[in-house]
XYZ file of C-alpha atoms in Angstrom:
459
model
C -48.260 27.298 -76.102
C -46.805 30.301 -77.791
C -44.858 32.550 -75.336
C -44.700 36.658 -75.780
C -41.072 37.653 -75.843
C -40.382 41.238 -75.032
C -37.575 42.328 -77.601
C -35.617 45.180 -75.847
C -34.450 47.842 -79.090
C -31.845 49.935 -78.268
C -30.310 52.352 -79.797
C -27.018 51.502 -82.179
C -24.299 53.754 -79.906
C -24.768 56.350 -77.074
C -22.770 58.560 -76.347
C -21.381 60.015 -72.912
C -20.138 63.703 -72.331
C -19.548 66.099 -69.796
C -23.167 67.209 -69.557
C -25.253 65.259 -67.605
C -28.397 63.089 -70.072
C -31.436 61.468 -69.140
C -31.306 57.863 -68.683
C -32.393 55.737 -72.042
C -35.520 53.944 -71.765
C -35.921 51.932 -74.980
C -38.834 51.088 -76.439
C -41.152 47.947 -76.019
C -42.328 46.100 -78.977
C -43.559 42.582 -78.871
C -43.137 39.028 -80.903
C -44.468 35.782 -81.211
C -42.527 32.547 -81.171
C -43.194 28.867 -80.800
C -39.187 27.796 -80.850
C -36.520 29.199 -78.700
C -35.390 32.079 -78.741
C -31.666 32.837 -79.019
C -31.255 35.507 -75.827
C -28.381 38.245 -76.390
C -28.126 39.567 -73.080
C -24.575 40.997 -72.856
C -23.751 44.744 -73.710
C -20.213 44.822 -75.875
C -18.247 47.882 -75.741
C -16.197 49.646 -78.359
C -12.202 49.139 -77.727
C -11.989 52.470 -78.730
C -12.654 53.209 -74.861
C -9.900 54.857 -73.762
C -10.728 57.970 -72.460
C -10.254 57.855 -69.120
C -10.038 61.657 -68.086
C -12.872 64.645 -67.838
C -12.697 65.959 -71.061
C -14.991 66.638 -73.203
C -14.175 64.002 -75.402
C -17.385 62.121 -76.059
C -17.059 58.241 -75.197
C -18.763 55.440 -77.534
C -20.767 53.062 -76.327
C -21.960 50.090 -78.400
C -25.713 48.269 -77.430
C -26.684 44.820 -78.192
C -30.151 44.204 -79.241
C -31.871 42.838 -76.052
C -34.200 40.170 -75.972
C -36.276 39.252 -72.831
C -39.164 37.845 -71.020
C -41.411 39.623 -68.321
C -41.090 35.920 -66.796
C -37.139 35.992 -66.146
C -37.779 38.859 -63.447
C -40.617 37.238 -61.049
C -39.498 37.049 -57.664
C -41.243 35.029 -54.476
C -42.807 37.766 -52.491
C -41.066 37.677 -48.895
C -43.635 39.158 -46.442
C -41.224 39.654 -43.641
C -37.556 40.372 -44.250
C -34.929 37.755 -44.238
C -33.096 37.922 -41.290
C -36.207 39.604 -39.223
C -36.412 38.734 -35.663
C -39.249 36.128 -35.248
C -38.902 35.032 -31.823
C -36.425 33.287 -29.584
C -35.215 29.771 -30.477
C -35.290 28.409 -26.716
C -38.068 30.520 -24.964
C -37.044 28.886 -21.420
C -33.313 30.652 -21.719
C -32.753 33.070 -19.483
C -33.330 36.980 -21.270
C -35.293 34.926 -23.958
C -38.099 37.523 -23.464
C -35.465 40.386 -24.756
C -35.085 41.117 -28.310
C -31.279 41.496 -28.611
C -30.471 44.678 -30.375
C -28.510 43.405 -33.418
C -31.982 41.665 -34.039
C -34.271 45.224 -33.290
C -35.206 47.212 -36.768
C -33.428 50.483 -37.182
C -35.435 53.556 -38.437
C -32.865 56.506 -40.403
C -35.127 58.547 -42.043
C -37.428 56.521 -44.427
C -35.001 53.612 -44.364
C -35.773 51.022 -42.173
C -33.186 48.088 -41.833
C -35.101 44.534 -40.817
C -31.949 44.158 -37.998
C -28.810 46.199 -37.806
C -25.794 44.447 -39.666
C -24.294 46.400 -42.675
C -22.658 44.459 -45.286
C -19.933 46.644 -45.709
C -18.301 47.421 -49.315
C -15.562 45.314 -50.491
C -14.081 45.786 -53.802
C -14.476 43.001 -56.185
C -12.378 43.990 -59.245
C -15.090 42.309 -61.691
C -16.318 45.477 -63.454
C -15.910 46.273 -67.514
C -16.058 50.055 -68.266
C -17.682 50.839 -64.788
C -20.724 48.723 -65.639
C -21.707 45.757 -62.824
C -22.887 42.360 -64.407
C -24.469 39.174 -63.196
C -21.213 38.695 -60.575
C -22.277 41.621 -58.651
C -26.745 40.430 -59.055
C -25.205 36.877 -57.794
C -22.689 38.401 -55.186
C -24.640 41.396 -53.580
C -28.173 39.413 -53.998
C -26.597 36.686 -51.778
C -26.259 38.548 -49.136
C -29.828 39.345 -49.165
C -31.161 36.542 -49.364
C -29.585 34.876 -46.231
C -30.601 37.953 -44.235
C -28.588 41.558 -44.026
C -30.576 44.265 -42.806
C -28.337 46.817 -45.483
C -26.370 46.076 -48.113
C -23.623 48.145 -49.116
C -22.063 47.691 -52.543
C -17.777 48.663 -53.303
C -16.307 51.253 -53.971
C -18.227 52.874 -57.244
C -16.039 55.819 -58.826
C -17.518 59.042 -59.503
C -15.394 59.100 -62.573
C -13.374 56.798 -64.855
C -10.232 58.015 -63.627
C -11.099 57.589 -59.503
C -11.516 54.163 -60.004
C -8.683 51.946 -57.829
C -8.141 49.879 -61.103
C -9.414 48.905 -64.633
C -11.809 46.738 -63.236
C -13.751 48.724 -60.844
C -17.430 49.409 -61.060
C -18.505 53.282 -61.923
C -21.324 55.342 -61.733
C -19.559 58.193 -63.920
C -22.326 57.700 -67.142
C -26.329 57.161 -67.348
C -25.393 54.058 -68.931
C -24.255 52.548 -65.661
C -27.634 52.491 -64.053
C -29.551 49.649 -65.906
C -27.636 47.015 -64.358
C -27.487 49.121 -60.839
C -31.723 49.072 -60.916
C -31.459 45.407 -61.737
C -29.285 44.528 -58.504
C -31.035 46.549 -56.736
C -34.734 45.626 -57.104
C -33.497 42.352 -56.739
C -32.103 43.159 -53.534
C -35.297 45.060 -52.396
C -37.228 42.154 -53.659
C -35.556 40.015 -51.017
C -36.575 42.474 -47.996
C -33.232 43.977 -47.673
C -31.861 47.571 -48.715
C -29.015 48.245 -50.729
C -26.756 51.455 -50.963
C -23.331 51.788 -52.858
C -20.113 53.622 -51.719
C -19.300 56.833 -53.619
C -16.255 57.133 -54.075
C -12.863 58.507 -55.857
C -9.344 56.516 -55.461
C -7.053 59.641 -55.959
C -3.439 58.352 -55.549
C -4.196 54.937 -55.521
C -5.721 54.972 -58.557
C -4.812 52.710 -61.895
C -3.526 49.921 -60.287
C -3.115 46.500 -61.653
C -6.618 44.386 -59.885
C -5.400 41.342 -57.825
C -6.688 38.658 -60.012
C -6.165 39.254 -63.593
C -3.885 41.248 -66.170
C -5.974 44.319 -68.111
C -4.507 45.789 -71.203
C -2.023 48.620 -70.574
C -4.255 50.492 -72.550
C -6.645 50.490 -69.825
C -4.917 52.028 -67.837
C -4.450 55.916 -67.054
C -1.038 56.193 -65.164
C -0.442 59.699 -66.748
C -3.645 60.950 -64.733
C -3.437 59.958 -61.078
C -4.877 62.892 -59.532
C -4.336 63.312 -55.731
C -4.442 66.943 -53.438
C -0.557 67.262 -54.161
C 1.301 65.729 -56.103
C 5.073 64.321 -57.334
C 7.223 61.264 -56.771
C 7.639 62.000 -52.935
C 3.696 61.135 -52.476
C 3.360 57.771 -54.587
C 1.728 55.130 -51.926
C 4.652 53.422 -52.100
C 7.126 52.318 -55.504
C 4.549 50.066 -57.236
C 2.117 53.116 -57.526
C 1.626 55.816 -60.061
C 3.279 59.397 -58.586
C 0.201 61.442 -58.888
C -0.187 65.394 -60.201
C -2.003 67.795 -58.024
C -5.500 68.934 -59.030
C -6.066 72.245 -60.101
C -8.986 73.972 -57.929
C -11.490 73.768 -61.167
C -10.656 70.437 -61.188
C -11.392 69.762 -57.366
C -14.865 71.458 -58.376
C -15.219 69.021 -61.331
C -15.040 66.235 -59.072
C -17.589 67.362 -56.431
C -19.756 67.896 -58.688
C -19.123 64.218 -60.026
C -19.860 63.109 -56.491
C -23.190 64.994 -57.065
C -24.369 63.434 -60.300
C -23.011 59.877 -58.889
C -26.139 60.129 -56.149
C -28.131 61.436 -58.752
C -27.426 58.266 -60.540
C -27.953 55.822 -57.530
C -31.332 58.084 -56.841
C -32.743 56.747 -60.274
C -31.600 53.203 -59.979
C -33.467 53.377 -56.966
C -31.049 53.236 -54.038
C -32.205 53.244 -50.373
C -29.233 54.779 -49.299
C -25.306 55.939 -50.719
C -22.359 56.482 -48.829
C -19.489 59.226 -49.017
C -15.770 57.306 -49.165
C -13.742 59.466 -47.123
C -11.654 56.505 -45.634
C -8.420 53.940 -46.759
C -6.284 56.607 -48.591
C -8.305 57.387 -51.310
C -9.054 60.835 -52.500
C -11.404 62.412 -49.653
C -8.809 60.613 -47.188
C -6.110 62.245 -49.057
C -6.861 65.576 -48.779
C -8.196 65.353 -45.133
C -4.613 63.745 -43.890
C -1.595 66.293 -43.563
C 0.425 63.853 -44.339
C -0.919 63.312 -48.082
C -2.381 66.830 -48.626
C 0.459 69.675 -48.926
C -1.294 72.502 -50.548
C -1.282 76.320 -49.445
C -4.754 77.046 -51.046
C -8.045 77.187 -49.255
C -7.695 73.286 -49.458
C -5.096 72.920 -47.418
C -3.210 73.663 -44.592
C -6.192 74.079 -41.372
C -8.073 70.964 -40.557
C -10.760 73.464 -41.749
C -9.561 73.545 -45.184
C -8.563 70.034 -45.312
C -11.778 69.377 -45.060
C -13.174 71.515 -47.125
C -13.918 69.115 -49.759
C -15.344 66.929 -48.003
C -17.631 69.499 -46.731
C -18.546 70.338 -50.196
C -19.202 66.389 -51.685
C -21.146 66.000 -48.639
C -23.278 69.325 -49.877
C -23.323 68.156 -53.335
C -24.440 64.458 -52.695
C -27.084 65.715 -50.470
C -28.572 68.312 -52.841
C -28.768 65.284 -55.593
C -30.067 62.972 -53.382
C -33.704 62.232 -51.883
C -33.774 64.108 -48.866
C -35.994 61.672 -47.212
C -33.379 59.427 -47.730
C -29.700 58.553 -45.245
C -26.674 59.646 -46.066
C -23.470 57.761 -45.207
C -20.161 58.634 -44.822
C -16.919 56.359 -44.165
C -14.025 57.625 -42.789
C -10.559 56.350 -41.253
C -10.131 57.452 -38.079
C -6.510 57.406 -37.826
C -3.497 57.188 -40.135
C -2.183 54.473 -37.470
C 1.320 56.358 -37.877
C 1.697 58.063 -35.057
C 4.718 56.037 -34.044
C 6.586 55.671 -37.245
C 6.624 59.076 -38.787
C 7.609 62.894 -37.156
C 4.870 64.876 -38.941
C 1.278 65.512 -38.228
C -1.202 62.759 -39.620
C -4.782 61.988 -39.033
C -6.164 60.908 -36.111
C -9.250 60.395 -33.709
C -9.672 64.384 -32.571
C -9.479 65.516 -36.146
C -12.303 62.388 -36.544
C -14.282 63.481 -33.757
C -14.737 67.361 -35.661
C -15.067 65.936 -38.422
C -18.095 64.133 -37.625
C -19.380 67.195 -35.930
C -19.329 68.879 -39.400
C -20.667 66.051 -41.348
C -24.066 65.647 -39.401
C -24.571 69.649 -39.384
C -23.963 69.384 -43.558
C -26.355 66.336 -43.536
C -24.616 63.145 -42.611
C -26.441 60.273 -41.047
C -24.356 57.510 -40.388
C -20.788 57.829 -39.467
C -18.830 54.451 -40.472
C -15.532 54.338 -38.804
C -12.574 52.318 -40.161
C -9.024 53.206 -39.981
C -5.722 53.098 -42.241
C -5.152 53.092 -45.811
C -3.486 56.469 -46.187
C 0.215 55.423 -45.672
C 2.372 52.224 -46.830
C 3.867 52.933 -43.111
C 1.035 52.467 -41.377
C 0.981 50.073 -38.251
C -1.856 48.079 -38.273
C -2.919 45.612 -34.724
C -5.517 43.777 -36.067
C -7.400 41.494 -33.505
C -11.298 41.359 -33.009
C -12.974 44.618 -32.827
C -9.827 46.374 -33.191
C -11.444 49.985 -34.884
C -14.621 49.695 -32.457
C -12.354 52.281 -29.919
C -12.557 54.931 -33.073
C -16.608 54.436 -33.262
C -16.722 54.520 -29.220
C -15.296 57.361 -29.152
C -17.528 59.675 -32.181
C -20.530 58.115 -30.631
C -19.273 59.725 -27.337
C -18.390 62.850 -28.527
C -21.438 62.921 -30.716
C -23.954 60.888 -29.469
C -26.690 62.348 -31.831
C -25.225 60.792 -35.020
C -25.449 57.471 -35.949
C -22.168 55.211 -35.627
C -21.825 51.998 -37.633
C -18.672 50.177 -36.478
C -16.197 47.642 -38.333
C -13.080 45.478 -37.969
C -13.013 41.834 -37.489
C -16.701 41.511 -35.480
C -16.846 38.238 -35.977
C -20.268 36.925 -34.375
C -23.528 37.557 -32.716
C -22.232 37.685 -29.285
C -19.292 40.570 -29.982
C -21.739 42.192 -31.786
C -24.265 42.701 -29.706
C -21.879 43.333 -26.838
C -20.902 46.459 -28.965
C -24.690 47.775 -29.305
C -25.492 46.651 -25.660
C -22.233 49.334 -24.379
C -23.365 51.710 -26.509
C -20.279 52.117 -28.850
C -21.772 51.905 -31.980
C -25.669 51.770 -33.790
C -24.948 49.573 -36.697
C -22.325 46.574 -37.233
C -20.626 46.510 -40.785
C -18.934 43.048 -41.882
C -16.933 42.902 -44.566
C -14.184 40.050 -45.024
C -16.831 37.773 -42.179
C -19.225 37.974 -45.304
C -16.765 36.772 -47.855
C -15.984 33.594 -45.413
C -19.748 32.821 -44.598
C -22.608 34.797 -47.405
C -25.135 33.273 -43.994
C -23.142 35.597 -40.826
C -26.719 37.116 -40.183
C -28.097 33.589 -39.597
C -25.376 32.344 -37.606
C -25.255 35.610 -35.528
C -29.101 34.840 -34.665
C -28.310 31.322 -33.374
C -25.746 32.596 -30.868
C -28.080 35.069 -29.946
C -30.945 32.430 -29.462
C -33.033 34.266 -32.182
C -34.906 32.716 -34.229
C -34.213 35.195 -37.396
C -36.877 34.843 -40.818
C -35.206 32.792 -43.361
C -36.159 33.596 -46.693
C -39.389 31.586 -48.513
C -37.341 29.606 -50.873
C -34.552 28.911 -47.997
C -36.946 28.168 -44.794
C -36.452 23.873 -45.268
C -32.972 24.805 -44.759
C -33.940 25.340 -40.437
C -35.005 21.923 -40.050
């Protein structure tokens, strides 16, 4: 039987500027062939990548011919989400009647999660250029498939130079959102939603990624940008000393923020969240102890915040209304008791958040740390839930999603059930067990849906 092979013609070379460009749809044409077909499916870049700053220097991009069939993207059709609530496993426990909470849909706007656990983002280093590939489809489609209500992909820089290293996904150029749509329909497919982290590393940026060895040429060390800059503000002696950003630039990255949702908006995202936590560049200019200026960004919590105020503006205006916003923040330096200087903490959390839902936040995720080498971390089970207790508290109208080391169903739900949080992020839990959803239902005594393909796997 002959089979109709869609052949995918793209263009020889695109290239990237400042200016924002539509995304390229290529054309369709069609072939016929009885014997196999040889499938190029990769995209090779030019080495003569190397721009790694905002100028206008135009950037090269280099398109394989891509070859395809309508066939490789049919999907089982899941009528009820994986890791929906179907009923209780032992109807004669006691409470069995009671859906638990981690197991009840959450509405936020037009999004509605299946249950309320948040794969948080964690950084996988496996990026070329900024682009995702099959790792993150595999990886992030996982995840969905054994049941999270919302899944939240890493760290995504707004621009080449905001990424933590070499090897960080980016949503900088149009180019970067074919393999974005691809995760993410596959991810909707499933019955789950997926969202990715905005986000721009500042001082901790060009750093070598913990698994393999890029070219120094990858690298950017002579353009680590942070709120204020010099060798007495590297993280620590194995970073980069970063240079302060002008105030043109600070507007040049908002507005990168801005076309970043823009780009998640066309690859079709249910959701994108702000990074404003873990030292990076919105954390850097929010703490006193990273951000020195004497401008209107710095100095007053109010113009600390400033920028933050303004991404939050810009991702919003760029971004379907009808659709959340997230933002992640750490609540606390955790130096209070090593250093004699102000730092961040809970209070200057707590307005924060107050801000943030007026300028169109709607889910506050609260971690903690990252901004200094000196920090003093106590981790142990539920150790950052305090930081969410207390926003949800002090603003009970916003959403709170809480994190750090919730390891099961029961602590979970014990965290909805006091009211100290709406949503439960996992992170790290996810890495040691892609079915935590699944388990969580068991010790819950929920039976949760599996999905189709995966159902033999109850009995």
């Amino acid at each position: 039987m002959a089979i109709t092979p869609r052949v995918l013609f793209y263009k020889n070379t695109l290239r990237l500027s400042t200016t924002p460009t539509s995304f390229f749809t290529p054309t369709i044409r069609t072939i016929r062939s009885t014997q196999p077909l040889l499938v190029a499916s990769r995209l090779s870049l030019l080495r003569t990548y190397t721009s790694h700053n905002m100028s206008s220097t135009p950037i090269t991009y280099e398109k394989e011919q891509l070859y395809g069939y309508p066939q490789e993207r049919f999907v089982v059709e899941q009528p009820t989400a994986p890791g929906a609530y179907l009923g209780p496993i032992d109807a004669s426990k006691p409470g069995a009647d009671k859906i638990p909470l981690l197991f009840q849909p959450l509405k936020i706007k037009d999004l509605t999660l299946a249950n309320r656990v948040i794969v948080a983002p964690m950084c996988m280093y496996s990026s070329k250029d900024g682009f995702m590939s099959n790792f993150h489809l595999a990886h992030l489609g996982s995840y969905a498939i054994h049941g999270a209500g919302l899944v939240l992909a890493e760290a995504t820089a707004v621009e080449p130079r905001g990424r933590i290293s070499p090897q960080d996904v980016g949503i900088w150029s149009d180019d970067h959102i074919h393999k974005l749509q691809e995760v993410a329909e596959f991810i909707q497919s499933q019955g789950s939603k997926i969202g990715i982290q905005l986000a721009h590393a500042g001082r901790k940026a060009s750093m070598r990624p913990p698994y393999s060895a890029p070219e120094e040429s990858d690298y950017w060390r002579d353009d680590v940008v942070a709120p204020s800059g010099g060798e007495a503000l590297k993280w620590d002696e194995t970073f980069v000393a970063p240079r302060e950003l002008s105030v043109e630039e600070i507007h040049q990255v908002v507005k990168a923020f801005g076309a970043g949702a823009a780009r998640a908006a066309k690859a079709g995202l249910d959701t994108v969240e702000i990074h404003g936590a873990h030292g990076y560049l919105i954390h850097n200019f929010l703490s006193p102890v990273t951000n020195k200026r004497t401008d209107n960004y710095g100095g007053s919590l109010e113009n600390r915040a400033r920028i933050l105020l303004e991404v939050i503006k810009e991702v919003r205006e760029n971004f379907p209304k009808e659709k959340p916003i997230f933002l992640r923040v750490s609540a606390s330096d955790l130096v209070e008791d090593v250093i004699d200087e102000p730092s961040w903490d809970i209070e200057q959390t707590v307005q924060i958040a107050k801000w943030a839902k007026d300028a169109g936040v709607d889910v506050f995720h609260v971690s903690s740390g990252g901004n200094v080498a000196k920090q003093q971390i106590k981790a142990f089970p539920g150790y950052q839930v305090p930081f969410a207790e207390r926003v949800k508290k002090e603003v009970p109208d916003l959403l709170v999603a809480a994190v750090g080391i919730i390891t099961g169903g029961k602590q979970a739900e014990e965290v909805l059930n006091q009211e100290k949080a709406d949503l439960i992020a996992v992170a790290r839990g996810f890495l040691r067990d892609p079915h935590f959803v699944l388990n969580a239902a068991k010790e819950l005594n929920v039976k949760a849906k599996f999905s189709q393909q995966y159902e033999r796997g109850r009995r």
